[in-house]
Amino acid sequence: MTDGKRRVLVTGATRGLGLEIARAFAREGAAVALNGRDRDLLEAHAARLRDAGCSAAALVGDLVAEPEDIVRRTSDVLGGLDVVVHAASLRDRRPTEALDGAAFAALLDVNLTAAYRLARAALPLLQQSRAGRLIFVTSIAARIARAPDPAYTASKGGLEALTRSLAVEFGSDTLTVNAIAPGWFVTDPNRTMAEDPRVQAFVDVRIPLRRWGRPEELAPAALFLGSPAASFVNGITLTVDGGMSAQM
Ligand SMILES: NC(=O)c1ccc[n+]([C@@H]2O[C@H](COP(=O)([O-])OP(=O)(O)OC[C@H]3O[C@@H](n4cnc5c(N)ncnc54)[C@H](OP(=O)(O)O)[C@@H]3O)[C@@H](O)[C@H]2O)c1
């Protein structure tokens, strides 16, 4: 399936930003494994990409239960690994009073611990690539907080710090570790919010571009960080937010 193509694993590829990133890599000529838990959706997305002449496979698996196995099966299917984009995450906007320790830990299991376990399993494979690229999708919430959102905010802050730590430990001429921090993009968890006129009034004031991002506007950042061309970019978080976090 790979034929000298870049071999890419994208988590969170059943929908939203992960799906758009997977599609972008596939359209650029990579061989892409789309990971998530919803088999029907993943197989439909992969089949549609194959119908369009791309190389794509559904890679069903739960990131809390079996991240190491997801990496192993991806490498078996693709014959190695050049790029991992971890875009999967959980959202839980309950306030601190309603969010007990177990719920906090459950969110961190997906957003942070699974990222670490996935990376730990993938790094030895990425080290064998001529241009290995590990990319975490964090959030502007790693740096600017919106209440209530304690678990998600903490998880993304941790993921951004993990990006720097792994970049320092593993960065080399042939391997880099970076993050992408999206601002507000219209995807399933945000759709109701995006349709609320009161939220649009906030967007008009808080986002210099005065609008939500479209998922296809995030994918180019992943393509760049995932490319051999980004060989001297290591340990950064590339913010894609229409200027939201640049504004006072
Ligand atoms: N949308 C935004 O405005 C925004 C802003 C900042 C940051 N981000 C970040 O961008 C990334 C994508 O966001 P999104 O809005 O596109 O997300 P989304 O629509 O909520 O999709 C989440 C994805 O994560 C997967 N997932 C969740 N738990 C999993 C598990 N245990 N094992 C395997 N897969 C699992 C889901 O797959 P299944 O449904 O198949 O399980 C789904 O594909 C996330 O990291 C998010 O934090 C998004």
mmCIF file of C-alpha atoms and ligand atoms in Angstrom:
data_model
loop_
_atom_site.group_PDB
_atom_site.id
_atom_site.type_symbol
_atom_site.label_atom_id
_atom_site.label_comp_id
_atom_site.label_asym_id
_atom_site.label_seq_id
_atom_site.Cartn_x
_atom_site.Cartn_y
_atom_site.Cartn_z
ATOM 1 C CA MET A 1 0.000 0.000 0.000
ATOM 2 C CA THR A 2 2.866 2.402 0.717
ATOM 3 C CA ASP A 3 5.154 2.257 -2.331
ATOM 4 C CA GLY A 4 7.670 4.796 -1.054
ATOM 5 C CA LYS A 5 4.894 7.096 0.216
ATOM 6 C CA ARG A 6 5.110 8.868 3.589
ATOM 7 C CA ARG A 7 3.419 6.612 6.152
ATOM 8 C CA VAL A 8 1.087 8.539 8.420
ATOM 9 C CA LEU A 9 -1.036 7.643 11.460
ATOM 10 C CA VAL A 10 -3.740 10.147 12.429
ATOM 11 C CA THR A 11 -5.741 9.639 15.622
ATOM 12 C CA GLY A 12 -9.155 11.273 16.070
ATOM 13 C CA ALA A 13 -9.743 10.643 12.371
ATOM 14 C CA THR A 14 -13.409 9.656 12.588
ATOM 15 C CA ARG A 15 -14.479 13.292 12.439
ATOM 16 C CA GLY A 16 -13.534 16.950 12.744
ATOM 17 C CA LEU A 17 -9.958 18.183 12.635
ATOM 18 C CA GLY A 18 -8.344 14.727 12.720
ATOM 19 C CA LEU A 19 -10.368 13.617 9.707
ATOM 20 C CA GLU A 20 -9.449 16.760 7.795
ATOM 21 C CA ILE A 21 -5.758 16.246 8.605
ATOM 22 C CA ALA A 22 -5.927 12.608 7.484
ATOM 23 C CA ARG A 23 -7.601 13.636 4.223
ATOM 24 C CA ALA A 24 -4.992 16.310 3.594
ATOM 25 C CA PHE A 25 -2.082 13.880 4.032
ATOM 26 C CA ALA A 26 -3.797 11.306 1.817
ATOM 27 C CA ARG A 27 -4.457 13.872 -0.930
ATOM 28 C CA GLU A 28 -0.796 14.919 -0.737
ATOM 29 C CA GLY A 29 0.154 11.344 -1.645
ATOM 30 C CA ALA A 30 0.829 9.804 1.772
ATOM 31 C CA ALA A 31 -0.376 6.374 2.911
ATOM 32 C CA VAL A 32 -2.654 7.131 5.845
ATOM 33 C CA ALA A 33 -4.026 5.037 8.712
ATOM 34 C CA LEU A 34 -7.156 6.647 10.187
ATOM 35 C CA ASN A 35 -7.613 5.826 13.861
ATOM 36 C CA GLY A 36 -10.703 6.166 16.022
ATOM 37 C CA ARG A 37 -13.245 3.856 17.659
ATOM 38 C CA ASP A 38 -16.159 4.115 15.226
ATOM 39 C CA ARG A 39 -15.462 1.356 12.722
ATOM 40 C CA ASP A 40 -18.284 2.234 10.300
ATOM 41 C CA LEU A 41 -17.232 5.866 10.013
ATOM 42 C CA LEU A 42 -13.534 5.055 9.655
ATOM 43 C CA GLU A 43 -14.145 2.449 6.976
ATOM 44 C CA ALA A 44 -16.417 4.825 5.072
ATOM 45 C CA HIS A 45 -13.825 7.638 5.196
ATOM 46 C CA ALA A 46 -11.002 5.326 4.135
ATOM 47 C CA ALA A 47 -13.085 3.852 1.283
ATOM 48 C CA ARG A 48 -13.961 7.337 0.014
ATOM 49 C CA LEU A 49 -10.278 8.279 -0.016
ATOM 50 C CA ARG A 50 -9.359 5.083 -1.858
ATOM 51 C CA ASP A 51 -12.122 5.782 -4.407
ATOM 52 C CA ALA A 52 -10.407 9.131 -5.007
ATOM 53 C CA GLY A 53 -7.129 7.338 -5.726
ATOM 54 C CA CYS A 54 -5.540 7.853 -2.296
ATOM 55 C CA SER A 55 -3.951 5.279 0.034
ATOM 56 C CA ALA A 56 -5.970 4.995 3.233
ATOM 57 C CA ALA A 57 -6.858 2.331 5.778
ATOM 58 C CA ALA A 58 -9.193 2.290 8.773
ATOM 59 C CA LEU A 59 -7.277 1.516 11.964
ATOM 60 C CA VAL A 60 -9.905 0.912 14.650
ATOM 61 C CA GLY A 61 -8.701 1.017 18.241
ATOM 62 C CA ASP A 62 -9.266 2.604 21.637
ATOM 63 C CA LEU A 63 -6.421 4.903 22.652
ATOM 64 C CA VAL A 64 -6.967 4.296 26.349
ATOM 65 C CA ALA A 65 -7.015 0.526 26.084
ATOM 66 C CA GLU A 66 -4.417 -0.172 23.396
ATOM 67 C CA PRO A 67 -2.296 2.721 22.115
ATOM 68 C CA GLU A 68 0.781 0.477 21.744
ATOM 69 C CA ASP A 69 -1.240 -1.997 19.704
ATOM 70 C CA ILE A 70 -2.581 0.800 17.480
ATOM 71 C CA VAL A 71 1.001 1.796 16.661
ATOM 72 C CA ARG A 72 2.063 -1.805 16.068
ATOM 73 C CA ARG A 73 -0.883 -2.546 13.767
ATOM 74 C CA THR A 74 -0.346 0.721 11.875
ATOM 75 C CA SER A 75 3.278 -0.129 11.293
ATOM 76 C CA ASP A 76 2.271 -3.616 10.110
ATOM 77 C CA VAL A 77 -0.255 -2.167 7.651
ATOM 78 C CA LEU A 78 1.937 0.683 6.377
ATOM 79 C CA GLY A 79 5.303 -1.085 6.620
ATOM 80 C CA GLY A 80 6.743 1.464 9.067
ATOM 81 C CA LEU A 81 5.889 4.953 10.229
ATOM 82 C CA ASP A 82 7.023 8.452 9.228
ATOM 83 C CA VAL A 83 4.398 10.721 10.799
ATOM 84 C CA VAL A 84 2.081 10.465 13.799
ATOM 85 C CA VAL A 85 -0.571 13.128 14.346
ATOM 86 C CA HIS A 86 -2.407 12.740 17.637
ATOM 87 C CA ALA A 87 -5.660 14.674 17.257
ATOM 88 C CA ALA A 88 -8.000 12.548 19.407
ATOM 89 C CA SER A 89 -9.349 14.109 22.556
ATOM 90 C CA LEU A 90 -12.219 14.201 25.017
ATOM 91 C CA ARG A 91 -14.138 17.306 25.996
ATOM 92 C CA ASP A 92 -15.755 17.836 29.408
ATOM 93 C CA ARG A 93 -16.658 21.409 30.262
ATOM 94 C CA ARG A 94 -18.105 20.687 33.711
ATOM 95 C CA PRO A 95 -17.017 23.127 36.418
ATOM 96 C CA THR A 96 -14.653 22.084 39.197
ATOM 97 C CA GLU A 97 -17.513 21.596 41.667
ATOM 98 C CA ALA A 98 -19.150 18.975 39.379
ATOM 99 C CA LEU A 99 -16.005 17.328 38.073
ATOM 100 C CA ASP A 100 -14.635 14.776 40.526
ATOM 101 C CA GLY A 101 -11.158 13.281 40.455
ATOM 102 C CA ALA A 102 -12.247 10.216 38.492
ATOM 103 C CA ALA A 103 -13.749 12.340 35.704
ATOM 104 C CA PHE A 104 -10.642 14.517 35.640
ATOM 105 C CA ALA A 105 -8.423 11.420 35.376
ATOM 106 C CA ALA A 106 -10.635 9.878 32.657
ATOM 107 C CA LEU A 107 -10.174 12.945 30.492
ATOM 108 C CA LEU A 108 -6.423 12.979 31.086
ATOM 109 C CA ASP A 109 -6.314 9.285 30.139
ATOM 110 C CA VAL A 110 -7.305 10.191 26.564
ATOM 111 C CA ASN A 111 -5.832 13.670 26.136
ATOM 112 C CA LEU A 112 -2.492 13.204 27.871
ATOM 113 C CA THR A 113 -1.645 9.659 29.002
ATOM 114 C CA ALA A 114 -2.719 8.090 25.686
ATOM 115 C CA ALA A 115 -0.632 10.714 23.878
ATOM 116 C CA TYR A 116 2.394 9.737 25.933
ATOM 117 C CA ARG A 117 1.846 6.004 25.444
ATOM 118 C CA LEU A 118 1.239 6.452 21.730
ATOM 119 C CA ALA A 119 4.406 8.533 21.421
ATOM 120 C CA ARG A 120 6.443 6.093 23.465
ATOM 121 C CA ALA A 121 5.395 3.237 21.186
ATOM 122 C CA ALA A 122 5.842 5.261 17.987
ATOM 123 C CA LEU A 123 9.170 6.967 18.679
ATOM 124 C CA PRO A 124 11.385 3.917 17.983
ATOM 125 C CA LEU A 125 9.623 3.533 14.614
ATOM 126 C CA LEU A 126 9.821 7.246 13.821
ATOM 127 C CA GLN A 127 13.545 7.079 14.591
ATOM 128 C CA GLN A 128 13.913 4.649 11.693
ATOM 129 C CA SER A 129 12.338 7.136 9.270
ATOM 130 C CA ARG A 130 14.459 9.529 7.192
ATOM 131 C CA ALA A 131 12.125 12.329 8.358
ATOM 132 C CA GLY A 132 10.145 11.191 11.407
ATOM 133 C CA ARG A 133 7.536 13.633 12.661
ATOM 134 C CA LEU A 134 5.491 13.455 15.878
ATOM 135 C CA ILE A 135 2.725 16.056 16.086
ATOM 136 C CA PHE A 136 0.318 16.627 18.976
ATOM 137 C CA VAL A 137 -2.848 18.636 18.525
ATOM 138 C CA THR A 138 -3.096 20.773 21.659
ATOM 139 C CA SER A 139 -5.264 23.903 21.958
ATOM 140 C CA ILE A 140 -4.988 27.596 22.678
ATOM 141 C CA ALA A 141 -6.563 26.467 25.981
ATOM 142 C CA ALA A 142 -3.055 25.331 26.942
ATOM 143 C CA ARG A 143 -2.162 29.014 27.356
ATOM 144 C CA ILE A 144 -5.371 31.001 27.809
ATOM 145 C CA ALA A 145 -8.184 29.671 29.954
ATOM 146 C CA ARG A 146 -11.921 29.857 29.563
ATOM 147 C CA ALA A 147 -14.000 28.865 32.584
ATOM 148 C CA PRO A 148 -15.317 26.370 33.372
ATOM 149 C CA ASP A 149 -12.962 23.911 31.705
ATOM 150 C CA PRO A 150 -10.421 22.645 34.273
ATOM 151 C CA ALA A 151 -9.700 19.128 32.968
ATOM 152 C CA TYR A 152 -9.393 19.945 29.262
ATOM 153 C CA THR A 153 -7.299 23.043 29.982
ATOM 154 C CA ALA A 154 -4.914 21.089 32.201
ATOM 155 C CA SER A 155 -4.660 18.245 29.695
ATOM 156 C CA LYS A 156 -3.726 20.560 26.835
ATOM 157 C CA GLY A 157 -1.222 22.450 28.982
ATOM 158 C CA GLY A 158 0.368 19.103 29.834
ATOM 159 C CA LEU A 159 0.417 18.060 26.194
ATOM 160 C CA GLU A 160 2.161 21.257 25.165
ATOM 161 C CA ALA A 161 4.791 20.685 27.862
ATOM 162 C CA LEU A 162 5.140 17.049 26.769
ATOM 163 C CA THR A 163 5.791 18.292 23.220
ATOM 164 C CA ARG A 164 8.744 20.341 24.441
ATOM 165 C CA SER A 165 10.050 17.554 26.638
ATOM 166 C CA LEU A 166 9.989 14.922 23.857
ATOM 167 C CA ALA A 167 11.406 17.415 21.344
ATOM 168 C CA VAL A 168 14.380 17.970 23.622
ATOM 169 C CA GLU A 169 14.843 14.272 24.383
ATOM 170 C CA PHE A 170 14.358 12.926 20.844
ATOM 171 C CA GLY A 171 14.912 15.813 18.410
ATOM 172 C CA SER A 172 17.490 14.956 15.758
ATOM 173 C CA ASP A 173 18.278 15.591 12.109
ATOM 174 C CA THR A 174 15.740 12.926 11.242
ATOM 175 C CA LEU A 175 13.104 13.296 13.979
ATOM 176 C CA THR A 176 11.132 16.260 15.272
ATOM 177 C CA VAL A 177 8.321 16.693 17.799
ATOM 178 C CA ASN A 178 5.921 19.623 17.523
ATOM 179 C CA ALA A 179 2.377 20.689 18.365
ATOM 180 C CA ILE A 180 -0.457 22.534 16.689
ATOM 181 C CA ALA A 181 -2.743 24.690 18.830
ATOM 182 C CA PRO A 182 -6.104 25.289 17.163
ATOM 183 C CA GLY A 183 -8.295 28.181 18.188
ATOM 184 C CA TRP A 184 -12.034 27.932 17.617
ATOM 185 C CA PHE A 185 -12.979 25.572 14.784
ATOM 186 C CA VAL A 186 -16.479 24.398 13.935
ATOM 187 C CA THR A 187 -16.573 20.666 14.716
ATOM 188 C CA ASP A 188 -19.137 18.450 16.479
ATOM 189 C CA PRO A 189 -18.359 19.519 20.081
ATOM 190 C CA ASN A 190 -18.713 23.209 19.100
ATOM 191 C CA ARG A 191 -21.523 23.143 16.554
ATOM 192 C CA THR A 192 -24.277 24.320 18.917
ATOM 193 C CA MET A 193 -22.040 27.078 20.273
ATOM 194 C CA ALA A 194 -21.115 28.169 16.754
ATOM 195 C CA GLU A 195 -24.791 28.666 15.906
ATOM 196 C CA ASP A 196 -25.504 30.813 18.983
ATOM 197 C CA PRO A 197 -25.739 34.534 18.091
ATOM 198 C CA ARG A 198 -24.454 35.499 21.549
ATOM 199 C CA VAL A 199 -21.312 33.453 20.917
ATOM 200 C CA GLN A 200 -20.946 35.119 17.503
ATOM 201 C CA ALA A 201 -20.999 38.495 19.256
ATOM 202 C CA PHE A 202 -18.109 37.265 21.406
ATOM 203 C CA VAL A 203 -16.282 35.974 18.311
ATOM 204 C CA ASP A 204 -16.690 39.389 16.634
ATOM 205 C CA VAL A 205 -14.838 40.994 19.507
ATOM 206 C CA ARG A 206 -12.323 38.297 20.485
ATOM 207 C CA ILE A 207 -11.128 36.898 17.151
ATOM 208 C CA PRO A 208 -9.508 39.454 14.848
ATOM 209 C CA LEU A 209 -10.757 37.520 11.789
ATOM 210 C CA ARG A 210 -14.295 37.700 13.291
ATOM 211 C CA ARG A 211 -15.166 34.107 12.514
ATOM 212 C CA TRP A 212 -14.642 30.467 13.469
ATOM 213 C CA GLY A 213 -11.973 28.449 11.699
ATOM 214 C CA ARG A 214 -12.881 25.840 9.104
ATOM 215 C CA PRO A 215 -11.318 22.373 9.648
ATOM 216 C CA GLU A 216 -9.567 22.535 6.272
ATOM 217 C CA GLU A 217 -7.731 25.642 7.528
ATOM 218 C CA LEU A 218 -5.927 23.612 10.204
ATOM 219 C CA ALA A 219 -4.675 20.778 8.000
ATOM 220 C CA PRO A 220 -1.940 22.789 6.201
ATOM 221 C CA ALA A 221 -0.189 23.336 9.530
ATOM 222 C CA ALA A 222 -0.046 19.553 10.019
ATOM 223 C CA LEU A 223 1.163 19.029 6.455
ATOM 224 C CA PHE A 224 3.989 21.499 7.024
ATOM 225 C CA LEU A 225 5.108 20.115 10.401
ATOM 226 C CA GLY A 226 4.795 16.587 9.002
ATOM 227 C CA SER A 227 6.901 17.295 5.931
ATOM 228 C CA PRO A 228 10.630 16.680 5.444
ATOM 229 C CA ALA A 229 10.827 20.439 4.723
ATOM 230 C CA ALA A 230 10.189 21.226 8.420
ATOM 231 C CA SER A 231 13.525 19.652 9.344
ATOM 232 C CA PHE A 232 14.720 22.468 11.661
ATOM 233 C CA VAL A 233 11.414 23.070 13.413
ATOM 234 C CA ASN A 234 11.440 21.214 16.727
ATOM 235 C CA GLY A 235 9.628 21.750 20.022
ATOM 236 C CA ILE A 236 7.252 24.472 18.855
ATOM 237 C CA THR A 237 3.518 24.920 19.115
ATOM 238 C CA LEU A 238 2.114 26.347 15.906
ATOM 239 C CA THR A 239 -0.980 28.373 16.770
ATOM 240 C CA VAL A 240 -3.796 28.485 14.209
ATOM 241 C CA ASP A 241 -6.492 30.699 15.733
ATOM 242 C CA GLY A 242 -7.256 33.686 13.512
ATOM 243 C CA GLY A 243 -5.280 35.849 15.946
ATOM 244 C CA MET A 244 -7.434 35.083 19.003
ATOM 245 C CA SER A 245 -4.532 34.508 21.377
ATOM 246 C CA ALA A 246 -2.540 37.444 19.982
ATOM 247 C CA GLN A 247 -5.185 39.969 21.027
ATOM 248 C CA MET A 248 -5.503 41.614 24.459
HETATM 249 N N1 LIG B 1 -12.599 22.044 17.427
HETATM 250 C C1 LIG B 1 -11.970 23.021 18.052
HETATM 251 O O1 LIG B 1 -12.386 24.175 18.057
HETATM 252 C C2 LIG B 1 -10.672 22.718 18.771
HETATM 253 C C3 LIG B 1 -10.041 23.775 19.432
HETATM 254 C C4 LIG B 1 -8.831 23.527 20.053
HETATM 255 C C5 LIG B 1 -8.290 22.262 20.050
HETATM 256 N N2 LIG B 1 -8.936 21.264 19.406
HETATM 257 C C6 LIG B 1 -8.318 19.938 19.409
HETATM 258 O O2 LIG B 1 -8.297 19.416 18.096
HETATM 259 C C7 LIG B 1 -8.457 17.996 18.139
HETATM 260 C C8 LIG B 1 -9.663 17.604 17.294
HETATM 261 O O3 LIG B 1 -10.792 18.296 17.749
HETATM 262 P P1 LIG B 1 -12.262 17.993 17.162
HETATM 263 O O4 LIG B 1 -13.133 19.104 17.607
HETATM 264 O O5 LIG B 1 -12.145 17.656 15.738
HETATM 265 O O6 LIG B 1 -12.624 16.666 18.005
HETATM 266 P P2 LIG B 1 -13.919 15.732 17.974
HETATM 267 O O7 LIG B 1 -14.806 16.094 16.837
HETATM 268 O O8 LIG B 1 -14.486 15.747 19.344
HETATM 269 O O9 LIG B 1 -13.297 14.292 17.695
HETATM 270 C C9 LIG B 1 -12.615 13.644 18.706
HETATM 271 C C10 LIG B 1 -11.957 12.439 18.108
HETATM 272 O O10 LIG B 1 -11.248 11.752 19.147
HETATM 273 C C11 LIG B 1 -11.509 10.365 19.017
HETATM 274 N N3 LIG B 1 -11.403 9.703 20.318
HETATM 275 C C12 LIG B 1 -11.879 10.128 21.499
HETATM 276 N N4 LIG B 1 -11.609 9.233 22.456
HETATM 277 C C13 LIG B 1 -10.930 8.221 21.861
HETATM 278 C C14 LIG B 1 -10.379 7.000 22.325
HETATM 279 N N5 LIG B 1 -10.467 6.621 23.612
HETATM 280 N N6 LIG B 1 -9.744 6.198 21.455
HETATM 281 C C15 LIG B 1 -9.658 6.543 20.139
HETATM 282 N N7 LIG B 1 -10.163 7.697 19.648
HETATM 283 C C16 LIG B 1 -10.800 8.506 20.498
HETATM 284 C C17 LIG B 1 -12.922 10.276 18.434
HETATM 285 O O11 LIG B 1 -13.080 9.051 17.750
HETATM 286 P P3 LIG B 1 -14.367 8.102 17.983
HETATM 287 O O12 LIG B 1 -15.567 8.978 18.008
HETATM 288 O O13 LIG B 1 -14.334 7.165 16.818
HETATM 289 O O14 LIG B 1 -14.111 7.428 19.269
HETATM 290 C C18 LIG B 1 -12.924 11.461 17.467
HETATM 291 O O15 LIG B 1 -12.422 11.060 16.220
HETATM 292 C C19 LIG B 1 -8.612 17.638 19.611
HETATM 293 O O16 LIG B 1 -7.364 17.285 20.144
HETATM 294 C C20 LIG B 1 -9.100 18.936 20.230
HETATM 295 O O17 LIG B 1 -8.788 19.026 21.603
HETATM 296 C C21 LIG B 1 -10.134 21.441 18.774
#
